[in-house]
Each structure stands twice: as C-alpha cells, then as structure tokens.
PDB file of C-alpha atoms in Angstrom:
ATOM      1  CA  UNK A 748      78.957  97.431  99.043  1.00  0.00           C
ATOM      2  CA  UNK A 749      82.501  98.731  98.523  1.00  0.00           C
ATOM      3  CA  UNK A 750      83.876  95.689 100.385  1.00  0.00           C
ATOM      4  CA  UNK A 751      82.309  93.369  97.820  1.00  0.00           C
ATOM      5  CA  UNK A 752      83.674  95.476  94.959  1.00  0.00           C
ATOM      6  CA  UNK A 753      87.152  95.517  96.491  1.00  0.00           C
ATOM      7  CA  UNK A 754      86.980  91.746  96.952  1.00  0.00           C
ATOM      8  CA  UNK A 755      86.083  91.202  93.287  1.00  0.00           C
ATOM      9  CA  UNK A 756      89.028  93.302  92.107  1.00  0.00           C
ATOM     10  CA  UNK A 757      91.327  91.588  94.615  1.00  0.00           C
ATOM     11  CA  UNK A 758      90.190  88.125  93.507  1.00  0.00           C
ATOM     12  CA  UNK A 759      90.807  89.000  89.851  1.00  0.00           C
ATOM     13  CA  UNK A 760      94.346  90.201  90.603  1.00  0.00           C
ATOM     14  CA  UNK A 761      94.984  87.111  92.737  1.00  0.00           C
ATOM     15  CA  UNK A 762      93.886  84.920  89.807  1.00  0.00           C
ATOM     16  CA  UNK A 763      96.447  86.595  87.542  1.00  0.00           C
ATOM     17  CA  UNK A 764      99.229  86.576  90.152  1.00  0.00           C
ATOM     18  CA  UNK A 765      98.791  82.875  90.915  1.00  0.00           C
ATOM     19  CA  UNK A 766      98.387  81.925  87.266  1.00  0.00           C
ATOM     20  CA  UNK A 767     101.699  83.606  86.423  1.00  0.00           C
ATOM     21  CA  UNK A 768     103.325  82.345  89.656  1.00  0.00           C
ATOM     22  CA  UNK A 769     104.273  85.900  90.659  1.00  0.00           C
ATOM     23  CA  UNK A 770     102.196  86.268  93.817  1.00  0.00           C
ATOM     24  CA  UNK A 771     104.974  87.646  96.035  1.00  0.00           C
ATOM     25  CA  UNK A 772     106.154  90.104  93.395  1.00  0.00           C
ATOM     26  CA  UNK A 773     102.615  91.297  92.636  1.00  0.00           C
ATOM     27  CA  UNK A 774     101.975  91.769  96.356  1.00  0.00           C
ATOM     28  CA  UNK A 775     105.160  93.841  96.769  1.00  0.00           C
ATOM     29  CA  UNK A 776     104.509  95.874  93.617  1.00  0.00           C
ATOM     30  CA  UNK A 777     100.898  96.626  94.512  1.00  0.00           C
ATOM     31  CA  UNK A 778     101.957  97.757  97.982  1.00  0.00           C
ATOM     32  CA  UNK A 779     104.682  99.967  96.498  1.00  0.00           C
ATOM     33  CA  UNK A 780     102.263 101.560  94.025  1.00  0.00           C
ATOM     34  CA  UNK A 781      99.580 102.157  96.655  1.00  0.00           C
ATOM     35  CA  UNK A 782     102.144 103.807  98.948  1.00  0.00           C
ATOM     36  CA  UNK A 783     103.389 106.016  96.090  1.00  0.00           C
ATOM     37  CA  UNK A 784      99.826 106.891  95.058  1.00  0.00           C
ATOM     38  CA  UNK A 785      98.825 108.020  98.544  1.00  0.00           C
ATOM     39  CA  UNK A 786     102.052 109.903  99.179  1.00  0.00           C
ATOM     40  CA  UNK A 787     101.775 111.989  95.965  1.00  0.00           C
ATOM     41  CA  UNK A 788      98.753 114.309  95.960  1.00  0.00           C
ATOM     42  CA  UNK A 789      99.542 115.510  92.422  1.00  0.00           C
ATOM     43  CA  UNK A 790      99.421 111.947  91.124  1.00  0.00           C
ATOM     44  CA  UNK A 791      96.088 111.251  92.850  1.00  0.00           C
ATOM     45  CA  UNK A 792      94.541 114.436  91.459  1.00  0.00           C
ATOM     46  CA  UNK A 793      95.864 113.710  87.964  1.00  0.00           C
ATOM     47  CA  UNK A 794      94.678 110.081  87.829  1.00  0.00           C
ATOM     48  CA  UNK A 795      91.302 110.861  89.425  1.00  0.00           C
ATOM     49  CA  UNK A 796      90.511 113.854  87.211  1.00  0.00           C
ATOM     50  CA  UNK A 797      87.824 113.264  84.565  1.00  0.00           C
ATOM     51  CA  UNK A 798      89.279 116.242  82.655  1.00  0.00           C
ATOM     52  CA  UNK A 799      92.518 114.357  81.920  1.00  0.00           C
ATOM     53  CA  UNK A 800      92.434 112.172  78.813  1.00  0.00           C
ATOM     54  CA  UNK A 801      92.703 108.407  79.172  1.00  0.00           C
ATOM     55  CA  UNK A 802      95.844 108.300  76.982  1.00  0.00           C
ATOM     56  CA  UNK A 803      97.604 110.862  79.161  1.00  0.00           C
ATOM     57  CA  UNK A 804      96.797 108.849  82.284  1.00  0.00           C
ATOM     58  CA  UNK A 805      98.074 105.652  80.670  1.00  0.00           C
ATOM     59  CA  UNK A 806     101.350 107.335  79.663  1.00  0.00           C
ATOM     60  CA  UNK A 807     101.884 108.501  83.245  1.00  0.00           C
ATOM     61  CA  UNK A 808     101.064 105.053  84.624  1.00  0.00           C
ATOM     62  CA  UNK A 809     103.470 103.512  82.098  1.00  0.00           C
ATOM     63  CA  UNK A 810     106.278 105.864  83.192  1.00  0.00           C
ATOM     64  CA  UNK A 811     105.608 105.182  86.871  1.00  0.00           C
ATOM     65  CA  UNK A 812     105.468 101.421  86.254  1.00  0.00           C
ATOM     66  CA  UNK A 813     108.807 101.534  84.410  1.00  0.00           C
ATOM     67  CA  UNK A 814     110.469 103.682  87.079  1.00  0.00           C
ATOM     68  CA  UNK A 815     109.164 101.455  89.903  1.00  0.00           C
ATOM     69  CA  UNK A 816     109.811  98.260  87.889  1.00  0.00           C
ATOM     70  CA  UNK A 817     106.220  97.089  88.418  1.00  0.00           C
ATOM     71  CA  UNK A 818     105.047  93.792  86.989  1.00  0.00           C
ATOM     72  CA  UNK A 819     102.794  94.011  83.958  1.00  0.00           C
ATOM     73  CA  UNK A 820      99.990  92.529  86.074  1.00  0.00           C
ATOM     74  CA  UNK A 821     100.106  95.456  88.518  1.00  0.00           C
ATOM     75  CA  UNK A 822     100.538  98.019  85.734  1.00  0.00           C
ATOM     76  CA  UNK A 823      97.510  96.636  83.858  1.00  0.00           C
ATOM     77  CA  UNK A 824      95.544  96.424  87.092  1.00  0.00           C
ATOM     78  CA  UNK A 825      96.218 100.103  87.764  1.00  0.00           C
ATOM     79  CA  UNK A 826      95.040 100.910  84.204  1.00  0.00           C
ATOM     80  CA  UNK A 827      91.750  99.157  84.944  1.00  0.00           C
ATOM     81  CA  UNK A 828      91.281 100.876  88.308  1.00  0.00           C
ATOM     82  CA  UNK A 829      91.937 104.307  86.785  1.00  0.00           C
ATOM     83  CA  UNK A 830      89.630 103.625  83.807  1.00  0.00           C
ATOM     84  CA  UNK A 831      86.835 102.494  86.098  1.00  0.00           C
ATOM     85  CA  UNK A 832      87.427 105.328  88.576  1.00  0.00           C
ATOM     86  CA  UNK A 833      88.200 102.991  91.489  1.00  0.00           C
ATOM     87  CA  UNK A 834      91.418 104.603  92.741  1.00  0.00           C
ATOM     88  CA  UNK A 835      89.572 105.769  95.853  1.00  0.00           C
ATOM     89  CA  UNK A 836      89.407 102.088  96.824  1.00  0.00           C
ATOM     90  CA  UNK A 837      93.098 101.305  96.355  1.00  0.00           C
ATOM     91  CA  UNK A 838      93.894 100.706 100.037  1.00  0.00           C
ATOM     92  CA  UNK A 839      90.802  98.567 100.501  1.00  0.00           C
ATOM     93  CA  UNK A 840      91.605  96.574  97.356  1.00  0.00           C
ATOM     94  CA  UNK A 841      95.193  96.095  98.502  1.00  0.00           C
ATOM     95  CA  UNK A 842      94.048  94.757 101.886  1.00  0.00           C
ATOM     96  CA  UNK A 843      91.483  92.477 100.226  1.00  0.00           C
ATOM     97  CA  UNK A 844      94.164  91.247  97.812  1.00  0.00           C
ATOM     98  CA  UNK A 845      96.565  90.429 100.668  1.00  0.00           C
ATOM     99  CA  UNK A 846      93.810  88.532 102.491  1.00  0.00           C
ATOM    100  CA  UNK A 847      92.708  86.713  99.313  1.00  0.00           C
ATOM    101  CA  UNK A 848      96.247  85.698  98.447  1.00  0.00           C
ATOM    102  CA  UNK A 849      96.943  84.503 101.990  1.00  0.00           C
ATOM    103  CA  UNK A 850      93.729  82.458 102.009  1.00  0.00           C
ATOM    104  CA  UNK A 851      94.556  80.822  98.681  1.00  0.00           C
ATOM    105  CA  UNK A 852      98.141  80.072  99.719  1.00  0.00           C
ATOM    106  CA  UNK A 853      97.191  78.762 103.192  1.00  0.00           C
ATOM    107  CA  UNK A 854      98.927  81.609 105.006  1.00  0.00           C
ATOM    108  CA  UNK A 855      97.644  83.037 108.288  1.00  0.00           C
ATOM    109  CA  UNK A 856      98.768  86.372 109.687  1.00  0.00           C
ATOM    110  CA  UNK A 857      99.768  86.524 113.325  1.00  0.00           C
ATOM    111  CA  UNK A 858     100.088  89.666 115.435  1.00  0.00           C
ATOM    112  CA  UNK A 859     102.606  88.980 118.190  1.00  0.00           C
ATOM    113  CA  UNK A 860     102.884  91.438 121.066  1.00  0.00           C
ATOM    114  CA  UNK A 861     105.626  90.741 123.572  1.00  0.00           C
ATOM    115  CA  UNK A 862     106.899  92.440 126.699  1.00  0.00           C
ATOM    116  CA  UNK A 863     110.403  92.694 125.239  1.00  0.00           C
ATOM    117  CA  UNK A 864     111.991  92.584 121.816  1.00  0.00           C
ATOM    118  CA  UNK A 865     112.272  88.968 120.675  1.00  0.00           C
ATOM    119  CA  UNK A 866     115.508  87.647 119.201  1.00  0.00           C
ATOM    120  CA  UNK A 867     115.541  86.184 115.689  1.00  0.00           C
ATOM    121  CA  UNK A 868     115.732  82.669 117.157  1.00  0.00           C
ATOM    122  CA  UNK A 869     112.743  83.324 119.460  1.00  0.00           C
ATOM    123  CA  UNK A 870     110.731  84.749 116.553  1.00  0.00           C
ATOM    124  CA  UNK A 871     111.500  81.699 114.429  1.00  0.00           C
ATOM    125  CA  UNK A 872     110.657  79.295 117.270  1.00  0.00           C
ATOM    126  CA  UNK A 873     107.347  81.074 117.964  1.00  0.00           C
ATOM    127  CA  UNK A 874     106.434  81.146 114.266  1.00  0.00           C
ATOM    128  CA  UNK A 875     107.224  77.427 113.928  1.00  0.00           C
ATOM    129  CA  UNK A 876     105.081  76.605 116.982  1.00  0.00           C
ATOM    130  CA  UNK A 877     102.187  78.637 115.555  1.00  0.00           C
ATOM    131  CA  UNK A 878     102.506  76.862 112.199  1.00  0.00           C
ATOM    132  CA  UNK A 879     102.297  73.483 113.968  1.00  0.00           C
ATOM    133  CA  UNK A 880      99.310  74.641 116.004  1.00  0.00           C
ATOM    134  CA  UNK A 881      97.334  76.149 113.107  1.00  0.00           C
ATOM    135  CA  UNK A 882      98.436  73.882 110.288  1.00  0.00           C
ATOM    136  CA  UNK A 883      99.084  76.973 108.152  1.00  0.00           C
ATOM    137  CA  UNK A 884     102.124  78.942 107.118  1.00  0.00           C
ATOM    138  CA  UNK A 885     102.385  81.912 109.477  1.00  0.00           C
ATOM    139  CA  UNK A 886     103.283  85.445 108.472  1.00  0.00           C
ATOM    140  CA  UNK A 887     104.067  87.028 111.826  1.00  0.00           C
ATOM    141  CA  UNK A 888     104.198  90.733 112.674  1.00  0.00           C
ATOM    142  CA  UNK A 889     105.968  91.539 115.928  1.00  0.00           C
ATOM    143  CA  UNK A 890     105.637  94.518 118.256  1.00  0.00           C
ATOM    144  CA  UNK A 891     106.643  95.319 121.805  1.00  0.00           C
ATOM    145  CA  UNK A 892     104.395  96.330 124.725  1.00  0.00           C
ATOM    146  CA  UNK A 893     106.199  96.677 128.080  1.00  0.00           C
ATOM    147  CA  UNK A 894     102.851  96.759 129.942  1.00  0.00           C
ATOM    148  CA  UNK A 895     102.593  92.978 129.448  1.00  0.00           C
ATOM    149  CA  UNK A 896     105.333  92.606 132.117  1.00  0.00           C
ATOM    150  CA  UNK A 897     106.484  89.320 130.546  1.00  0.00           C
ATOM    151  CA  UNK A 898     105.389  86.725 128.000  1.00  0.00           C
ATOM    152  CA  UNK A 899     103.425  87.422 124.833  1.00  0.00           C
ATOM    153  CA  UNK A 900      99.970  87.762 123.325  1.00  0.00           C
ATOM    154  CA  UNK A 901      99.412  86.251 119.876  1.00  0.00           C
ATOM    155  CA  UNK A 902      96.401  86.880 117.644  1.00  0.00           C
ATOM    156  CA  UNK A 903      95.872  84.577 114.655  1.00  0.00           C
ATOM    157  CA  UNK A 904      92.641  85.543 112.936  1.00  0.00           C
ATOM    158  CA  UNK A 905      90.006  85.688 115.666  1.00  0.00           C
ATOM    159  CA  UNK A 906      91.940  83.395 118.029  1.00  0.00           C
ATOM    160  CA  UNK A 907      93.992  84.969 120.818  1.00  0.00           C
ATOM    161  CA  UNK A 908      96.704  83.109 122.711  1.00  0.00           C
ATOM    162  CA  UNK A 909      97.469  85.105 125.846  1.00  0.00           C
ATOM    163  CA  UNK A 910     100.592  83.959 127.646  1.00  0.00           C
ATOM    164  CA  UNK A 911     101.401  87.299 129.218  1.00  0.00           C
ATOM    165  CA  UNK A 912     102.361  87.710 132.852  1.00  0.00           C
ATOM    166  CA  UNK A 913      99.788  90.515 133.068  1.00  0.00           C
ATOM    167  CA  UNK A 914      96.984  88.081 132.112  1.00  0.00           C
ATOM    168  CA  UNK A 915      98.259  85.466 134.564  1.00  0.00           C
ATOM    169  CA  UNK A 916      98.266  88.074 137.359  1.00  0.00           C
ATOM    170  CA  UNK A 917      94.693  89.092 136.467  1.00  0.00           C
ATOM    171  CA  UNK A 918      93.560  85.433 136.633  1.00  0.00           C
ATOM    172  CA  UNK A 919      95.360  84.937 139.961  1.00  0.00           C
ATOM    173  CA  UNK A 920      93.679  88.063 141.403  1.00  0.00           C
ATOM    174  CA  UNK A 921      90.266  86.823 140.241  1.00  0.00           C
ATOM    175  CA  UNK A 922      90.892  83.442 141.886  1.00  0.00           C
ATOM    176  CA  UNK A 923      91.946  85.074 145.145  1.00  0.00           C
ATOM    177  CA  UNK A 924      88.920  87.389 145.129  1.00  0.00           C
ATOM    178  CA  UNK A 925      86.585  84.440 144.505  1.00  0.00           C
ATOM    179  CA  UNK A 926      87.891  82.531 147.556  1.00  0.00           C
TER     180      UNK A 926
END
C-alpha cells in the first residue's frame, strides 16, 4: 500500500518538475532535503509532532528551504508531506520520484562493478556502449570488486551483462566437468 502512495506523490512532483523544466534541480533539492531530514533527529521530531502548530512547521520549513536554496516545488512538496503526515515515507517517495523521473526522461540506471577502478575514458566508453545497446540515456554508478579478477558486471534494470573473468572461469570449469 505505501508503495502506491509513494508513487502517487512521486508522480505529482515529477509532473511539476517537468512542467517547470527543473527536473534536475528538483531531484537534487529533494535529495538534499531528505538527507538533512534524516540526519537531524530534532527536525524529524518537530515536523512529525501533532502538538506543533501547522504555522510553526511552515515557518521552519521556509527557513530551511531558504538556507538550503530549495526550489519552490520542493518547499511546497515538503509542506504537503508534513501536512498530510507522510514524512515517514520521505525516502520511499524520493526513490519513487527518481525512478518516475528517469522513466519519463528515458533514462536507465546502470550498476557497474569492475575488478579495478575505471578511468574517466573507460567509464565514458562503457556508458556510451550501454546507451547504444539499450537505446536509453544511461546514468551509471561505478564500484570496484577485486574478486571479479578482471572485466566487469553491469546491471541495467533486470538485465545483467557479465563480462568478468570470474564468470568466464566458472563457465570454463563447468564445460570441463561436463566433458
């Protein structure tokens, strides 16, 4: 149930962000606010408390929005979430918003795990190859795993491209055992 609720809020924010052509800024600002919200227990308690008046909460949100230079879309969105007592879903809404925005903009996220740190040129080349293969703009996240021995494993959505030496050795062993 909460996934559907988070998706509705995310879709509404995506509508506003795309309408005002501020998608990247809204994404950054929402992430910044969510990080601040979860790192400040006093803020969470204050905004979640039914004993605190709505006006007081709005003044605090306004001050935070000004200090963080948040877009009006994110500031107003936070007002709505606080009024409707949905701050407990902020992380889930943020993730749903990122996914919604990526889907609408034709962006796919790729998790790239490589045996060694890739250079900027290698990252760009790999991202370009993935964009050609998927037909989407790729937003790649890179990490290192020395246990792969060599090569890389790429996950785009539910598709996995495994070009690691470890996987090739496993396949070779299976072939040898089958003979």
